[in-house]
Amino acid sequence: MKHYLLPQEGAFYKANLHSHSTVSDGTLTPEEMKNLYKSRGYSILCCTDHEIMIPHHDLTDEGFLMLTGFELGFDENWRTDFLDAKVCDLCVIALDKENITQPCFHRTKYHNPERNSQICFDEAEPDFEREYNADCINTAIAKCREKGFFVTYNHPTWSLEHYEDYIKYKGMNAMEICNYSSFIDGYDEYNSKAYDDFLRKEQRIFCIATDDNHNRRDPACRMWDSFGAFTMIKAKELTYESVSEALVNGWFYASQGPEIYGLWMEDGRLHVECSPADKVVCTVNKRRCMSRYNEQTGEITHAVFEILKTDGFFRVTVIDKNGKKADTNAFFTDTLDVPYFEPEE
Ligand SMILES: [Zn+2]
């Protein structure tokens, strides 16, 4: 019997879950950005402007959904020491369309009533004093989760954060396995190693890929930071509620280009159906990675992996001829109740 890891019902919707508009330091208005992404086949956009959460439901239409969110930053000593300062940036996305109250806000630091008259914050909540340390960051993550937000940990490479920094962060929903604007700028912002680090330390989080676009450069040039990394969300329908449900349940994969059409377990084997790839890789918690090729055609579109209960977790990466990758979320064998492969003695 097939056990689908990405639900069979519904449709895939292409999403950019991290972007910046003229509301903060981007150069396109939310409307221009929506039109641009829609014209390129996207269905979902979240304007995660720095420290400013403004709903853009007026831009939602039949074929396009705007999510509400913002990016909050914790920095070491940013203003005096920009080139060295470590940073922890989180994107938070409201899971309820009606939720327009910004969590973890500091009124005097971030609120400019002239510019940000639309901002709502909880008057009963004391100002949230941010410091760059794991305790403070974890408190913010917990508060945002408690207040109904989907929390992602962003671009560890650009942030100059290493294992000993990020491994202390707890309770996010997901991390950016790829952040395209950072990648464009020259950082090695494909973070599969960091993702495995979290998983191996029992942090059961998902992975997303985002543009984090600011669109400051010429759209025709190689440094244009849109359309390089996206998240494909499998939702019952294109509504705020269904997309939130898919986010919380991990019904999505992260990609720089390749597509994943199907992912299921059957009789102890993991099956992956994908766009033509050079190879398909399965990473597990142990030294038992597996890769699949098509020796005849050089193009693989269906890969099969034997999964052992003792593998702990498994996740798939599809790699195309240009080296672009699509990554599934990780699945844990102690909670995924399916038959596992039993090798003959
Ligand atoms: Zn950003």
Short mmCIF file of C-alpha atoms and ligand atoms in Angstrom, two decimals:
data_model
loop_
_atom_site.label_atom_id
_atom_site.label_comp_id
_atom_site.label_asym_id
_atom_site.label_seq_id
_atom_site.Cartn_x
_atom_site.Cartn_y
_atom_site.Cartn_z
CA MET A 1 0.00 0.00 0.00
CA LYS A 2 1.25 3.46 -0.87
CA HIS A 3 1.72 5.93 1.95
CA TYR A 4 1.97 9.40 0.44
CA LEU A 5 4.47 11.75 2.05
CA LEU A 6 3.26 14.66 -0.06
CA PRO A 7 -0.54 14.43 -0.09
CA GLN A 8 -2.14 13.13 -3.24
CA GLU A 9 -5.04 15.55 -3.19
CA GLY A 10 -4.72 19.23 -4.03
CA ALA A 11 -2.21 20.96 -6.26
CA PHE A 12 1.33 22.30 -6.06
CA TYR A 13 1.56 26.07 -5.71
CA LYS A 14 4.84 27.86 -6.31
CA ALA A 15 5.75 30.18 -3.44
CA ASN A 16 8.31 32.77 -2.46
CA LEU A 17 8.15 32.93 1.33
CA HIS A 18 10.84 35.57 1.89
CA SER A 19 10.93 38.89 0.02
CA HIS A 20 11.43 42.61 0.56
CA SER A 21 9.37 45.44 -0.88
CA THR A 22 9.47 49.25 -0.65
CA VAL A 23 7.88 48.81 2.78
CA SER A 24 11.45 48.09 3.93
CA ASP A 25 14.61 47.93 1.81
CA GLY A 26 13.34 46.43 -1.44
CA THR A 27 12.84 48.46 -4.62
CA LEU A 28 9.51 47.10 -5.86
CA THR A 29 6.17 47.90 -4.28
CA PRO A 30 4.24 44.90 -2.95
CA GLU A 31 1.92 45.24 -5.95
CA GLU A 32 4.79 45.33 -8.48
CA MET A 33 6.35 42.31 -6.82
CA LYS A 34 3.08 40.40 -6.81
CA ASN A 35 2.55 41.12 -10.53
CA LEU A 36 6.11 40.10 -11.33
CA TYR A 37 5.90 36.80 -9.44
CA LYS A 38 2.46 36.03 -10.82
CA SER A 39 3.73 36.57 -14.36
CA ARG A 40 6.43 33.98 -13.68
CA GLY A 41 4.06 31.25 -12.58
CA TYR A 42 4.08 31.83 -8.84
CA SER A 43 0.86 31.58 -6.82
CA ILE A 44 2.02 32.61 -3.35
CA LEU A 45 4.14 35.48 -2.03
CA CYS A 46 4.97 36.66 1.45
CA CYS A 47 6.38 40.20 1.82
CA THR A 48 8.61 39.66 4.82
CA ASP A 49 9.74 43.25 5.16
CA HIS A 50 12.24 43.99 7.90
CA GLU A 51 10.50 44.60 11.21
CA ILE A 52 7.26 45.70 9.54
CA MET A 53 4.25 43.45 9.24
CA ILE A 54 1.55 44.73 6.93
CA PRO A 55 -1.17 42.51 5.48
CA HIS A 56 -1.50 42.72 1.70
CA HIS A 57 -4.80 40.89 1.32
CA ASP A 58 -5.93 43.55 -1.17
CA LEU A 59 -3.43 42.01 -3.61
CA THR A 60 -4.83 38.49 -3.22
CA ASP A 61 -6.92 37.44 -6.20
CA GLU A 62 -8.28 34.20 -7.62
CA GLY A 63 -4.92 32.99 -8.84
CA PHE A 64 -2.63 34.54 -6.27
CA LEU A 65 -2.34 34.51 -2.50
CA MET A 66 -0.49 37.04 -0.35
CA LEU A 67 0.65 35.78 3.06
CA THR A 68 1.29 38.13 5.98
CA GLY A 69 4.69 38.14 7.63
CA PHE A 70 7.87 39.98 8.45
CA GLU A 71 11.56 39.36 9.13
CA LEU A 72 12.94 40.01 12.57
CA GLY A 73 16.65 40.33 13.20
CA PHE A 74 19.00 39.80 16.08
CA ASP A 75 22.45 41.22 15.58
CA GLU A 76 25.63 41.16 17.56
CA ASN A 77 26.93 44.70 17.13
CA TRP A 78 25.71 45.44 13.67
CA ARG A 79 26.05 49.20 13.61
CA THR A 80 29.64 49.37 14.78
CA ASP A 81 30.96 46.18 13.31
CA PHE A 82 28.92 45.28 10.22
CA LEU A 83 31.59 43.17 8.52
CA ASP A 84 32.08 40.88 11.52
CA ALA A 85 28.76 40.91 13.31
CA LYS A 86 26.91 37.68 13.57
CA VAL A 87 23.21 37.88 12.86
CA CYS A 88 20.21 35.68 13.41
CA ASP A 89 17.31 36.48 11.09
CA LEU A 90 13.93 34.82 11.36
CA CYS A 91 10.96 35.11 9.04
CA VAL A 92 7.57 34.71 10.66
CA ILE A 93 4.39 34.11 8.69
CA ALA A 94 0.91 34.53 10.20
CA LEU A 95 -1.02 31.27 9.94
CA ASP A 96 -4.34 33.01 10.39
CA LYS A 97 -5.34 35.53 7.74
CA GLU A 98 -6.96 37.77 10.35
CA ASN A 99 -3.84 37.88 12.50
CA ILE A 100 -2.40 41.35 11.93
CA THR A 101 -0.69 41.87 15.29
CA GLN A 102 3.05 41.86 15.10
CA PRO A 103 4.74 39.70 17.76
CA CYS A 104 8.05 40.54 19.47
CA PHE A 105 7.85 44.19 18.64
CA HIS A 106 9.74 47.10 20.13
CA ARG A 107 7.74 50.29 19.69
CA THR A 108 10.40 52.94 20.10
CA LYS A 109 13.04 51.09 18.13
CA TYR A 110 11.05 50.05 15.10
CA HIS A 111 7.85 52.00 14.98
CA ASN A 112 7.80 55.13 12.85
CA PRO A 113 4.16 56.24 12.93
CA GLU A 114 4.64 58.48 9.90
CA ARG A 115 5.91 55.70 7.73
CA ASN A 116 4.31 52.69 9.34
CA SER A 117 0.87 53.88 10.27
CA GLN A 118 -0.63 50.49 9.42
CA ILE A 119 1.37 48.56 12.00
CA CYS A 120 -0.58 46.82 14.73
CA PHE A 121 0.98 45.62 17.91
CA ASP A 122 -0.29 44.26 21.16
CA GLU A 123 -0.43 47.19 23.60
CA ALA A 124 -0.65 44.78 26.53
CA GLU A 125 2.68 43.16 25.63
CA PRO A 126 5.84 44.81 26.96
CA ASP A 127 8.42 45.88 24.38
CA PHE A 128 10.53 42.93 23.35
CA GLU A 129 14.18 43.76 24.02
CA ARG A 130 16.32 41.90 21.54
CA GLU A 131 19.83 40.68 22.16
CA TYR A 132 21.95 38.41 20.04
CA ASN A 133 22.01 35.31 22.21
CA ALA A 134 20.29 31.93 22.07
CA ASP A 135 18.06 32.58 25.09
CA CYS A 136 16.60 35.73 23.62
CA ILE A 137 16.27 34.23 20.14
CA ASN A 138 14.57 31.10 21.52
CA THR A 139 12.17 33.24 23.53
CA ALA A 140 11.24 35.13 20.36
CA ILE A 141 10.74 31.87 18.43
CA ALA A 142 8.51 30.50 21.20
CA LYS A 143 6.49 33.74 21.40
CA CYS A 144 5.97 33.85 17.64
CA ARG A 145 4.89 30.20 17.57
CA GLU A 146 2.55 30.77 20.50
CA LYS A 147 0.98 33.72 18.70
CA GLY A 148 0.25 31.64 15.61
CA PHE A 149 3.21 32.23 13.33
CA PHE A 150 5.22 29.86 11.14
CA VAL A 151 8.87 30.55 11.98
CA THR A 152 11.84 30.04 9.68
CA TYR A 153 15.55 30.37 10.40
CA ASN A 154 17.25 32.22 7.56
CA HIS A 155 20.55 32.16 5.64
CA PRO A 156 23.05 30.90 8.28
CA THR A 157 25.98 31.36 5.89
CA TRP A 158 25.39 35.05 5.20
CA SER A 159 24.71 35.49 8.93
CA LEU A 160 28.22 34.20 9.72
CA GLU A 161 26.63 31.68 12.07
CA HIS A 162 28.33 28.35 12.61
CA TYR A 163 27.29 25.06 14.14
CA GLU A 164 27.90 26.20 17.71
CA ASP A 165 25.62 29.21 17.13
CA TYR A 166 22.64 27.82 15.26
CA ILE A 167 22.43 24.43 16.95
CA LYS A 168 21.22 26.22 20.09
CA TYR A 169 18.11 27.57 18.34
CA LYS A 170 15.00 25.59 19.15
CA GLY A 171 11.44 25.42 18.02
CA MET A 172 11.48 26.85 14.50
CA ASN A 173 9.16 25.29 11.94
CA ALA A 174 11.73 25.37 9.16
CA MET A 175 15.10 26.64 7.96
CA GLU A 176 16.24 28.02 4.62
CA ILE A 177 18.13 25.27 2.86
CA CYS A 178 18.65 27.80 0.07
CA ASN A 179 18.53 31.59 0.08
CA TYR A 180 18.97 32.90 -3.45
CA SER A 181 19.94 36.54 -2.89
CA SER A 182 22.73 35.44 -0.59
CA PHE A 183 23.77 32.83 -3.16
CA ILE A 184 23.79 35.48 -5.91
CA ASP A 185 26.07 37.66 -3.78
CA GLY A 186 28.60 34.83 -3.58
CA TYR A 187 27.80 33.07 -0.30
CA ASP A 188 27.51 29.30 -0.33
CA GLU A 189 23.92 29.53 0.82
CA TYR A 190 22.89 25.96 0.06
CA ASN A 191 22.65 24.77 3.64
CA SER A 192 22.09 21.02 3.45
CA LYS A 193 24.81 20.38 6.03
CA ALA A 194 23.19 22.76 8.52
CA TYR A 195 19.82 21.11 7.85
CA ASP A 196 21.31 17.69 8.63
CA ASP A 197 22.94 19.14 11.74
CA PHE A 198 19.54 20.20 13.06
CA LEU A 199 17.97 16.86 12.17
CA ARG A 200 20.78 14.90 13.79
CA LYS A 201 20.32 16.88 16.97
CA GLU A 202 16.65 15.93 17.06
CA GLN A 203 15.41 19.28 15.75
CA ARG A 204 12.54 18.08 13.62
CA ILE A 205 12.24 21.03 11.30
CA PHE A 206 11.30 21.46 7.65
CA CYS A 207 13.33 23.12 4.88
CA ILE A 208 12.31 25.86 2.48
CA ALA A 209 14.02 27.69 -0.39
CA THR A 210 13.46 31.41 -0.87
CA ASP A 211 14.60 34.35 -3.00
CA ASP A 212 14.93 36.92 -0.17
CA ASN A 213 14.83 39.33 -3.10
CA HIS A 214 15.36 43.08 -2.84
CA ASN A 215 15.42 43.70 -6.64
CA ARG A 216 18.01 46.46 -6.47
CA ARG A 217 19.76 45.51 -9.71
CA ASP A 218 18.87 45.40 -13.39
CA PRO A 219 16.30 42.65 -14.05
CA ALA A 220 18.27 41.55 -17.12
CA CYS A 221 21.53 40.97 -15.26
CA ARG A 222 22.82 37.84 -13.56
CA MET A 223 22.64 39.58 -10.19
CA TRP A 224 18.83 39.94 -10.30
CA ASP A 225 17.76 38.19 -7.13
CA SER A 226 14.31 36.91 -8.07
CA PHE A 227 13.25 33.47 -9.32
CA GLY A 228 16.25 31.44 -8.14
CA ALA A 229 14.80 29.49 -5.22
CA PHE A 230 11.23 28.64 -4.34
CA THR A 231 9.02 26.42 -2.21
CA MET A 232 6.43 24.18 -3.85
CA ILE A 233 3.46 23.88 -1.52
CA LYS A 234 0.93 21.07 -1.94
CA ALA A 235 -2.36 22.49 -0.69
CA LYS A 236 -5.98 21.46 -1.09
CA GLU A 237 -6.76 24.83 -2.63
CA LEU A 238 -5.24 28.28 -2.99
CA THR A 239 -6.68 29.79 0.17
CA TYR A 240 -4.94 31.24 3.20
CA GLU A 241 -6.33 28.42 5.36
CA SER A 242 -5.26 25.56 3.09
CA VAL A 243 -1.79 26.98 2.53
CA SER A 244 -1.31 27.45 6.28
CA GLU A 245 -2.41 23.86 6.83
CA ALA A 246 0.18 22.69 4.27
CA LEU A 247 2.94 24.78 5.90
CA VAL A 248 2.26 23.41 9.38
CA ASN A 249 2.15 19.82 8.10
CA GLY A 250 5.25 20.11 5.91
CA TRP A 251 3.43 19.44 2.64
CA PHE A 252 6.07 21.15 0.52
CA TYR A 253 9.56 20.86 -0.87
CA ALA A 254 12.34 23.39 -1.48
CA SER A 255 13.83 23.90 -4.93
CA GLN A 256 16.29 25.80 -7.09
CA GLY A 257 14.67 24.38 -10.24
CA PRO A 258 13.96 20.62 -10.30
CA GLU A 259 10.41 19.49 -9.57
CA ILE A 260 9.16 16.64 -7.44
CA TYR A 261 5.83 15.23 -8.55
CA GLY A 262 5.36 12.35 -6.14
CA LEU A 263 6.88 11.03 -2.92
CA TRP A 264 5.62 7.91 -1.20
CA MET A 265 6.57 4.85 0.84
CA GLU A 266 5.52 1.40 -0.35
CA ASP A 267 6.61 -1.96 1.06
CA GLY A 268 9.64 -0.51 2.82
CA ARG A 269 10.76 1.49 -0.19
CA LEU A 270 10.74 5.23 -0.77
CA HIS A 271 9.64 6.30 -4.27
CA VAL A 272 10.38 9.67 -5.82
CA GLU A 273 8.98 10.95 -9.12
CA CYS A 274 10.68 14.05 -10.43
CA SER A 275 11.61 16.16 -13.44
CA PRO A 276 14.58 14.74 -15.44
CA ALA A 277 17.53 14.64 -13.08
CA ASP A 278 21.19 13.70 -13.21
CA LYS A 279 20.90 11.91 -9.88
CA VAL A 280 18.58 11.47 -6.94
CA VAL A 281 20.05 11.17 -3.47
CA CYS A 282 18.57 9.90 -0.22
CA THR A 283 20.21 11.17 2.98
CA VAL A 284 19.58 9.33 6.24
CA ASN A 285 20.75 9.86 9.79
CA LYS A 286 23.57 7.32 9.41
CA ARG A 287 26.47 6.61 7.05
CA ARG A 288 24.11 4.98 4.58
CA CYS A 289 23.42 7.62 1.93
CA MET A 290 22.09 6.29 -1.33
CA SER A 291 22.24 7.71 -4.86
CA ARG A 292 20.39 6.65 -7.99
CA TYR A 293 21.31 7.25 -11.66
CA ASN A 294 19.99 6.04 -14.96
CA GLU A 295 23.03 4.42 -16.61
CA GLN A 296 21.24 4.02 -19.96
CA THR A 297 19.75 7.44 -20.62
CA GLY A 298 21.65 9.54 -18.11
CA GLU A 299 18.33 10.98 -16.97
CA ILE A 300 16.42 9.72 -14.00
CA THR A 301 12.77 10.56 -13.27
CA HIS A 302 11.83 7.82 -10.79
CA ALA A 303 14.10 6.70 -7.97
CA VAL A 304 13.55 3.99 -5.37
CA PHE A 305 15.35 3.64 -2.02
CA GLU A 306 15.17 0.93 0.62
CA ILE A 307 14.51 2.61 3.98
CA LEU A 308 15.40 0.87 7.23
CA LYS A 309 13.62 1.62 10.49
CA THR A 310 17.10 2.20 11.97
CA ASP A 311 17.80 4.98 9.44
CA GLY A 312 16.32 7.47 11.93
CA PHE A 313 15.31 9.99 9.30
CA PHE A 314 15.38 10.17 5.52
CA ARG A 315 15.14 13.00 3.01
CA VAL A 316 15.59 13.29 -0.74
CA THR A 317 17.59 15.62 -2.97
CA VAL A 318 16.98 15.74 -6.72
CA ILE A 319 19.95 17.18 -8.65
CA ASP A 320 19.64 18.22 -12.29
CA LYS A 321 22.35 18.45 -14.97
CA ASN A 322 23.14 22.05 -13.99
CA GLY A 323 23.64 21.08 -10.36
CA LYS A 324 20.38 22.69 -9.25
CA LYS A 325 18.68 20.91 -6.40
CA ALA A 326 15.25 20.16 -5.01
CA ASP A 327 15.04 19.02 -1.39
CA THR A 328 12.21 17.29 0.42
CA ASN A 329 11.59 17.66 4.10
CA ALA A 330 12.97 14.99 6.41
CA PHE A 331 10.76 12.17 7.67
CA PHE A 332 11.48 10.38 10.94
CA THR A 333 11.17 6.61 11.10
CA ASP A 334 10.05 6.53 14.75
CA THR A 335 6.91 8.55 14.00
CA LEU A 336 6.17 7.59 10.39
CA ASP A 337 4.08 4.47 10.81
CA VAL A 338 4.79 2.51 7.61
CA PRO A 339 6.49 -0.83 6.84
CA TYR A 340 10.28 -0.49 6.57
CA PHE A 341 12.71 -2.52 4.50
CA GLU A 342 14.04 -5.62 6.16
CA PRO A 343 17.26 -6.85 4.56
CA GLU A 344 17.67 -10.61 4.28
CA GLU A 345 20.22 -12.01 6.69
ZN ZN B 1 15.42 39.03 4.16
#
